[in-house]
Short mmCIF file of C-alpha atoms in Angstrom, two decimals:
data_model
loop_
_atom_site.label_atom_id
_atom_site.label_comp_id
_atom_site.label_asym_id
_atom_site.label_seq_id
_atom_site.Cartn_x
_atom_site.Cartn_y
_atom_site.Cartn_z
CA MET A 336 -0.20 0.00 -0.10
CA ASP A 337 1.42 3.26 -1.04
CA PHE A 338 1.50 6.10 1.62
CA THR A 339 -1.22 8.14 0.34
CA ASN A 340 -3.48 5.47 0.20
CA ARG A 341 -2.62 4.56 4.02
CA ASP A 342 -3.27 8.25 4.91
CA GLN A 343 -6.66 7.75 3.62
CA ALA A 344 -7.34 4.42 5.18
CA ILE A 345 -6.53 5.93 8.72
CA GLY A 346 -7.96 9.29 8.40
CA PHE A 347 -4.91 11.66 7.58
CA SER A 348 -4.78 13.61 4.58
CA SER A 349 -1.13 14.94 3.44
CA ARG A 350 -1.74 18.31 5.66
CA GLN A 351 -4.41 17.53 7.85
CA VAL A 352 -5.58 14.93 10.80
CA THR A 353 -9.44 14.34 10.36
CA PRO A 354 -11.72 14.91 13.31
CA SER A 355 -12.05 11.15 13.65
CA ILE A 356 -8.45 11.49 14.83
CA THR A 357 -7.75 14.71 16.36
CA ASP A 358 -10.29 17.11 15.83
CA GLY A 359 -8.94 18.81 12.48
CA ALA A 360 -5.44 19.55 13.75
CA THR A 361 -2.90 19.93 11.16
CA VAL A 362 0.31 17.82 10.57
CA PRO A 363 3.10 20.27 11.85
CA ALA A 364 5.41 21.34 9.08
CA LEU A 365 8.42 20.48 10.99
CA ILE A 366 6.87 16.90 10.54
CA GLU A 367 5.89 17.56 6.88
CA ASN A 368 9.47 18.76 5.99
CA ALA A 369 11.24 15.42 7.62
CA GLY A 370 9.79 13.35 4.38
CA HIS A 371 7.56 10.44 3.76
CA ASP A 372 8.69 7.80 6.31
CA THR A 373 8.96 10.43 9.15
CA LYS A 374 5.31 11.45 8.33
CA ARG A 375 3.96 8.02 7.99
CA ARG A 376 5.88 7.26 11.66
CA PHE A 377 4.33 10.39 13.19
CA VAL A 378 0.76 9.07 11.88
CA GLU A 379 1.42 5.73 13.23
CA PHE A 380 2.57 7.22 16.59
CA PHE A 381 -0.94 8.98 17.27
CA THR A 382 -3.08 6.24 15.87
CA ALA A 383 -1.03 2.89 16.73
CA SER A 384 0.43 3.90 19.93
CA ILE A 385 -2.18 6.09 21.54
CA ARG A 386 -5.51 4.20 22.21
CA ASN A 387 -7.18 6.91 24.57
CA LYS A 388 -8.69 9.55 22.35
CA ASN A 389 -8.33 12.33 24.87
CA THR A 390 -4.54 11.53 25.50
CA ARG A 391 -4.14 11.58 21.82
CA ARG A 392 -5.78 14.95 21.46
CA ALA A 393 -3.64 16.35 24.12
CA TYR A 394 -0.45 14.90 22.85
CA LEU A 395 -1.14 16.25 19.22
CA ARG A 396 -1.72 19.81 20.70
CA ALA A 397 1.29 19.56 22.72
CA ILE A 398 3.42 18.64 19.81
CA ASP A 399 1.88 20.90 17.64
CA ARG A 400 2.71 23.50 19.76
CA PHE A 401 6.29 22.32 20.22
CA CYS A 402 6.68 22.24 16.34
CA SER A 403 5.39 25.62 16.05
CA TRP A 404 7.75 26.83 18.65
CA MET A 405 10.86 25.30 16.88
CA GLU A 406 9.70 26.62 13.59
CA GLY A 407 9.44 30.14 14.58
CA ARG A 408 12.95 29.91 15.87
CA GLY A 409 14.13 28.98 12.20
CA LEU A 410 14.36 25.11 12.98
CA THR A 411 13.29 23.43 9.82
CA ARG A 412 14.85 19.88 10.44
CA LEU A 413 14.24 17.38 13.45
CA ALA A 414 17.62 16.16 13.32
CA ASP A 415 18.58 19.84 14.25
CA ILE A 416 16.73 19.88 17.58
CA GLU A 417 19.02 19.59 20.60
CA PRO A 418 18.34 19.10 24.33
CA THR A 419 19.24 22.48 25.20
CA MET A 420 16.48 23.85 22.55
CA ILE A 421 14.16 21.52 24.41
CA ALA A 422 15.30 22.73 27.66
CA PHE A 423 14.55 26.43 26.90
CA TYR A 424 11.26 25.46 25.38
CA ILE A 425 10.24 23.70 28.56
CA GLU A 426 11.51 26.54 30.53
CA GLU A 427 9.53 29.07 28.62
CA MET A 428 6.34 27.28 28.91
CA GLN A 429 6.64 27.30 32.95
CA ASP A 430 5.62 31.11 32.49
CA GLY A 431 2.29 30.56 31.15
CA TYR A 432 1.42 26.95 32.10
CA SER A 433 0.94 24.83 35.06
CA LYS A 434 3.39 22.31 36.04
CA ALA A 435 1.12 19.49 35.20
CA SER A 436 0.72 20.89 31.60
CA VAL A 437 4.27 21.41 31.10
CA LYS A 438 5.07 17.62 32.32
CA GLN A 439 2.49 16.58 29.98
CA ASN A 440 3.87 18.35 27.21
CA LEU A 441 7.37 17.06 27.93
CA ALA A 442 5.78 13.54 28.16
CA ALA A 443 4.36 13.82 24.71
CA ILE A 444 7.55 15.05 23.18
CA ARG A 445 9.57 12.29 24.70
CA MET A 446 7.11 9.55 23.46
CA MET A 447 7.27 10.96 19.87
CA PHE A 448 11.20 11.21 19.60
CA ASP A 449 11.25 7.52 21.20
CA TYR A 450 8.82 6.48 18.57
CA PHE A 451 11.09 8.12 15.85
CA VAL A 452 14.24 6.31 17.33
CA THR A 453 12.70 2.87 17.60
CA GLY A 454 11.57 3.28 14.03
CA GLY A 455 15.07 4.06 13.03
CA LEU A 456 14.52 7.64 11.90
CA MET A 457 16.72 9.18 14.72
CA ARG A 458 19.71 7.99 16.34
CA HIS A 459 19.03 9.35 19.99
CA ASN A 460 15.93 11.08 21.64
CA PRO A 461 17.09 14.82 22.22
CA SER A 462 14.36 15.12 25.27
CA LEU A 463 15.64 12.34 27.29
CA SER A 464 18.03 14.51 29.49
CA VAL A 465 15.51 17.36 29.60
CA LYS A 466 14.18 17.60 33.13
CA GLY A 467 10.66 18.82 33.68
CA PRO A 468 9.36 20.83 36.63
CA LYS A 469 8.93 19.07 40.17
CA LEU A 470 5.20 18.49 40.84
CA THR A 471 3.85 16.79 44.01
CA ILE A 472 0.24 16.25 44.01
CA VAL A 473 -1.36 15.26 47.46
CA LYS A 474 -4.82 16.22 46.92
CA GLY A 475 -6.80 16.50 43.70
CA LYS A 476 -8.49 19.74 42.61
CA THR A 477 -12.04 18.17 42.15
CA PRO A 478 -14.95 19.88 44.12
CA VAL A 479 -16.33 17.01 46.25
CA LEU A 480 -19.82 16.96 47.60
CA GLN A 481 -20.42 15.97 51.15
CA PRO A 482 -22.77 12.78 51.53
CA GLY A 483 -25.80 14.88 52.67
CA ASP A 484 -25.41 17.14 49.76
CA ALA A 485 -24.99 14.23 47.29
CA ARG A 486 -28.32 12.84 48.80
CA LEU A 487 -29.91 16.33 48.15
CA LEU A 488 -28.88 16.52 44.60
CA LEU A 489 -30.36 12.85 43.81
CA ASP A 490 -33.70 13.67 45.65
CA SER A 491 -33.88 16.97 43.87
CA ILE A 492 -34.06 15.22 40.30
CA SER A 493 -37.57 15.01 39.44
CA THR A 494 -38.36 11.42 38.06
CA ASP A 495 -41.76 12.39 36.20
CA THR A 496 -40.02 12.42 32.89
CA VAL A 497 -37.58 10.02 31.16
CA GLY A 498 -34.85 12.52 31.03
CA GLY A 499 -34.92 12.95 34.90
CA LEU A 500 -34.92 8.92 35.17
CA ARG A 501 -31.79 8.91 32.91
CA ASP A 502 -30.19 11.86 34.87
CA LYS A 503 -30.83 10.30 38.29
CA ALA A 504 -29.43 6.80 36.97
CA LEU A 505 -26.23 8.23 35.50
CA ILE A 506 -25.42 10.36 38.72
CA SER A 507 -26.35 7.41 40.94
CA LEU A 508 -24.05 5.30 38.90
CA MET A 509 -21.07 7.49 39.05
CA LEU A 510 -21.81 8.08 42.66
CA PHE A 511 -22.12 4.41 44.07
CA THR A 512 -19.69 2.82 41.47
CA PHE A 513 -17.19 5.30 41.18
CA ALA A 514 -17.49 5.08 37.39
CA ARG A 515 -15.73 7.48 34.93
CA ILE A 516 -18.08 9.32 32.81
CA GLY A 517 -16.59 8.19 29.50
CA ALA A 518 -17.09 4.53 30.92
CA ALA A 519 -20.65 5.47 31.97
CA VAL A 520 -21.73 6.89 28.65
CA SER A 521 -20.00 4.18 26.72
CA MET A 522 -22.40 1.32 28.36
CA ASN A 523 -25.12 -0.41 26.37
CA VAL A 524 -28.07 -1.87 27.76
CA GLU A 525 -26.72 -5.50 28.36
CA ASP A 526 -24.17 -3.93 30.53
CA VAL A 527 -26.46 -3.73 33.05
CA TYR A 528 -27.46 -7.41 34.03
CA GLN A 529 -28.79 -9.80 36.87
CA ASN A 530 -26.38 -11.64 38.99
CA GLY A 531 -28.47 -13.65 41.59
CA ARG A 532 -30.56 -11.24 43.45
CA ARG A 533 -28.89 -8.13 42.56
CA TYR A 534 -28.07 -6.06 39.54
CA TRP A 535 -24.46 -5.58 38.51
CA VAL A 536 -22.70 -3.38 35.73
CA ARG A 537 -19.79 -3.81 33.27
CA LEU A 538 -17.68 -0.89 32.54
CA LYS A 539 -15.05 -0.42 29.89
CA GLU A 540 -12.44 1.33 31.75
CA LYS A 541 -8.80 2.80 30.68
CA GLY A 542 -6.62 0.52 28.68
CA GLY A 543 -9.34 -1.64 27.49
CA ARG A 544 -9.75 -3.41 30.76
CA GLN A 545 -13.20 -4.66 31.74
CA HIS A 546 -14.54 -3.73 35.14
CA GLU A 547 -17.53 -5.43 36.90
CA MET A 548 -19.31 -3.89 39.78
CA PRO A 549 -22.36 -4.56 41.97
CA LEU A 550 -24.85 -1.67 42.31
CA GLN A 551 -25.74 -0.27 45.65
CA HIS A 552 -29.29 -0.51 46.36
CA HIS A 553 -29.73 3.20 45.50
CA ALA A 554 -28.01 3.02 42.32
CA GLU A 555 -30.01 -0.25 41.51
CA GLU A 556 -33.22 1.40 42.19
CA ALA A 557 -32.34 4.35 39.89
CA MET A 558 -31.23 2.28 37.40
CA ILE A 559 -34.32 -0.09 37.31
CA ALA A 560 -36.49 2.85 37.30
CA TYR A 561 -34.80 4.47 34.33
CA LEU A 562 -34.82 1.10 32.23
CA ASP A 563 -38.53 0.56 33.07
CA GLY A 564 -39.47 4.15 32.00
CA ALA A 565 -37.46 4.15 28.92
CA ASN A 566 -38.72 0.76 28.12
CA LEU A 567 -34.88 -0.26 27.31
CA TRP A 568 -34.98 -3.67 28.78
CA GLY A 569 -33.94 -6.23 26.04
CA GLN A 570 -32.48 -3.78 23.64
CA ASN A 571 -28.88 -5.22 23.54
CA GLY A 572 -26.33 -3.59 21.49
CA THR A 573 -27.89 -0.16 22.11
CA PRO A 574 -26.66 2.65 24.18
CA LEU A 575 -27.87 2.65 27.79
CA PHE A 576 -27.56 6.48 28.38
CA ARG A 577 -29.09 8.32 25.59
CA SER A 578 -29.52 11.95 24.29
CA LEU A 579 -32.80 13.54 24.08
CA ASP A 580 -34.75 14.48 20.86
CA ARG A 581 -36.53 17.94 20.52
CA LYS A 582 -39.45 16.63 21.99
CA ARG A 583 -37.64 15.78 25.18
CA ASN A 584 -37.97 11.89 24.43
CA LEU A 585 -34.99 9.60 24.20
CA SER A 586 -33.36 9.44 21.09
CA GLU A 587 -31.40 6.50 19.61
CA ASN A 588 -28.12 8.18 19.89
CA ARG A 589 -25.59 7.86 22.71
CA MET A 590 -25.58 10.67 25.23
CA ALA A 591 -22.25 12.69 24.94
CA ALA A 592 -19.60 13.05 27.74
CA GLU A 593 -19.64 16.77 27.30
CA TYR A 594 -23.41 16.97 27.43
CA SER A 595 -23.40 14.79 30.75
CA ARG A 596 -21.03 17.59 32.29
CA TRP A 597 -23.34 20.39 31.49
CA MET A 598 -26.38 18.27 32.66
CA VAL A 599 -24.48 17.75 36.12
CA LYS A 600 -23.79 21.41 36.45
CA ARG A 601 -27.44 22.44 35.61
CA ARG A 602 -28.94 19.65 38.24
CA SER A 603 -26.53 20.94 41.06
CA ARG A 604 -27.52 24.33 40.42
CA LYS A 605 -31.22 23.34 40.71
CA ALA A 606 -30.31 21.66 43.81
CA GLY A 607 -29.17 24.72 45.49
CA LEU A 608 -25.52 23.42 45.45
CA GLY A 609 -23.87 25.95 42.94
CA GLY A 610 -22.56 25.17 39.58
CA LEU A 611 -18.78 24.17 40.59
CA PHE A 612 -19.48 20.53 40.40
CA ASN A 613 -19.11 18.22 37.39
CA ASN A 614 -18.82 14.57 36.50
CA HIS A 615 -15.61 13.93 38.25
CA THR A 616 -17.06 15.25 41.63
CA MET A 617 -19.53 12.34 41.70
CA ARG A 618 -16.35 9.83 41.19
CA ALA A 619 -14.72 11.87 43.98
CA SER A 620 -17.54 12.15 46.21
CA GLY A 621 -18.59 8.43 46.21
CA ILE A 622 -14.94 7.60 47.18
CA THR A 623 -14.92 10.28 50.14
CA ALA A 624 -18.31 8.99 51.23
CA TYR A 625 -16.94 5.33 51.25
CA MET A 626 -13.68 6.34 53.18
CA MET A 627 -15.69 8.12 55.73
CA ALA A 628 -17.78 5.27 56.36
CA GLY A 629 -14.74 3.28 57.10
CA GLY A 630 -13.93 1.90 53.75
CA THR A 631 -10.16 0.96 53.01
CA LEU A 632 -8.07 2.42 50.48
CA GLU A 633 -7.26 -0.80 48.89
CA LYS A 634 -10.82 -1.66 48.17
CA ALA A 635 -11.73 2.05 47.06
CA GLN A 636 -8.67 1.43 44.35
CA GLN A 637 -10.39 -1.90 43.34
CA MET A 638 -13.66 -0.33 43.02
CA ALA A 639 -12.66 2.68 41.14
CA ALA A 640 -10.29 0.33 38.82
CA HIS A 641 -7.26 2.61 39.61
CA ALA A 642 -3.80 1.28 38.70
CA SER A 643 -2.39 3.03 41.84
CA SER A 644 -3.72 3.55 45.16
CA LYS A 645 -2.02 7.16 44.95
CA THR A 646 -4.19 8.10 42.23
CA THR A 647 -7.31 6.83 44.45
CA ASN A 648 -6.36 8.90 47.30
CA LEU A 649 -6.33 11.81 45.42
CA TYR A 650 -10.12 11.52 45.33
CA ASN A 651 -10.20 11.01 48.99
CA ARG A 652 -11.36 14.13 50.65
CA THR A 653 -12.10 13.12 54.22
CA SER A 654 -9.69 15.39 55.63
CA ASP A 655 -11.89 18.30 54.37
CA ALA A 656 -14.72 17.26 56.71
CA VAL A 657 -12.25 17.16 59.68
CA THR A 658 -10.99 20.70 58.54
CA LEU A 659 -14.37 22.16 58.54
CA ASP A 660 -15.11 20.82 62.05
CA GLU A 661 -11.86 22.50 63.21
CA VAL A 662 -12.33 26.14 61.67
CA GLU A 663 -15.92 25.82 63.49
CA ARG A 664 -14.02 26.06 66.81
CA ILE A 665 -12.87 29.67 65.94
CA LEU A 666 -15.46 31.47 68.11
CA ILE A 667 -15.09 35.33 67.56
#
């Protein structure tokens, strides 16, 4: 297969990456100028080695920013890029970006050059000796609902409409199974199934892992009410959480993760909780409530399908409640 046909087969034109890959981002001129083999390796880097679409988008933005910076300083050949140039770029980035963003950009640059080296296109990776900023995260930034507020949110959702049934089922799923929004909206109807007396859910987690969890009784009630109200039982192979049409009826289309973020904010405001909360809030709130009730970090990690307990602990905000209790001791 020639390269032109290969481009078309995977979604790349000679200058453009289609929305199915990276939302219309262009192939950097620095890559274009490197020739046929380098451009093909670049395409393979984003399509074959990075499976998560969000990571793919973030890394392409990082690489495009890096290449534009180099091109703006007269660099036209990849082989001319040296460690000192990359170090200067990373140093300059720290003036306008968070440490986490800088580290992600450096990771993308390293991975791309590694891919070129293993493909025999470069002799060495010029970014290996470049150090990123030190970043220690002991607490996540996601706002968390206290258990009473989480219950208030659920109770505030009217279930007189199919939209309300759907929203309550989705929020309950995230709260009680610690599910990521991406995994939740990717579910099909058959991913809710009966196992003995209780219902379980099947979630597709990062890295292609399949994660199965029993539904807590409140989540089970909300899910069954939604499946009953929407007449979804038996519609295997179709989306579980769906968008609404203009008449506010359930459509055949899968609910978008971005829309669910807006939905959570709208529901939070309506419950009188403000608009700071998002999908990740539900995951973090569920973990926090579990830990406050005496749950262990190890079990929380297993339930959240985290590869590391350090990641799980970022979602644990039990210390926030302690802090609130302490500040109320200040009587002035």
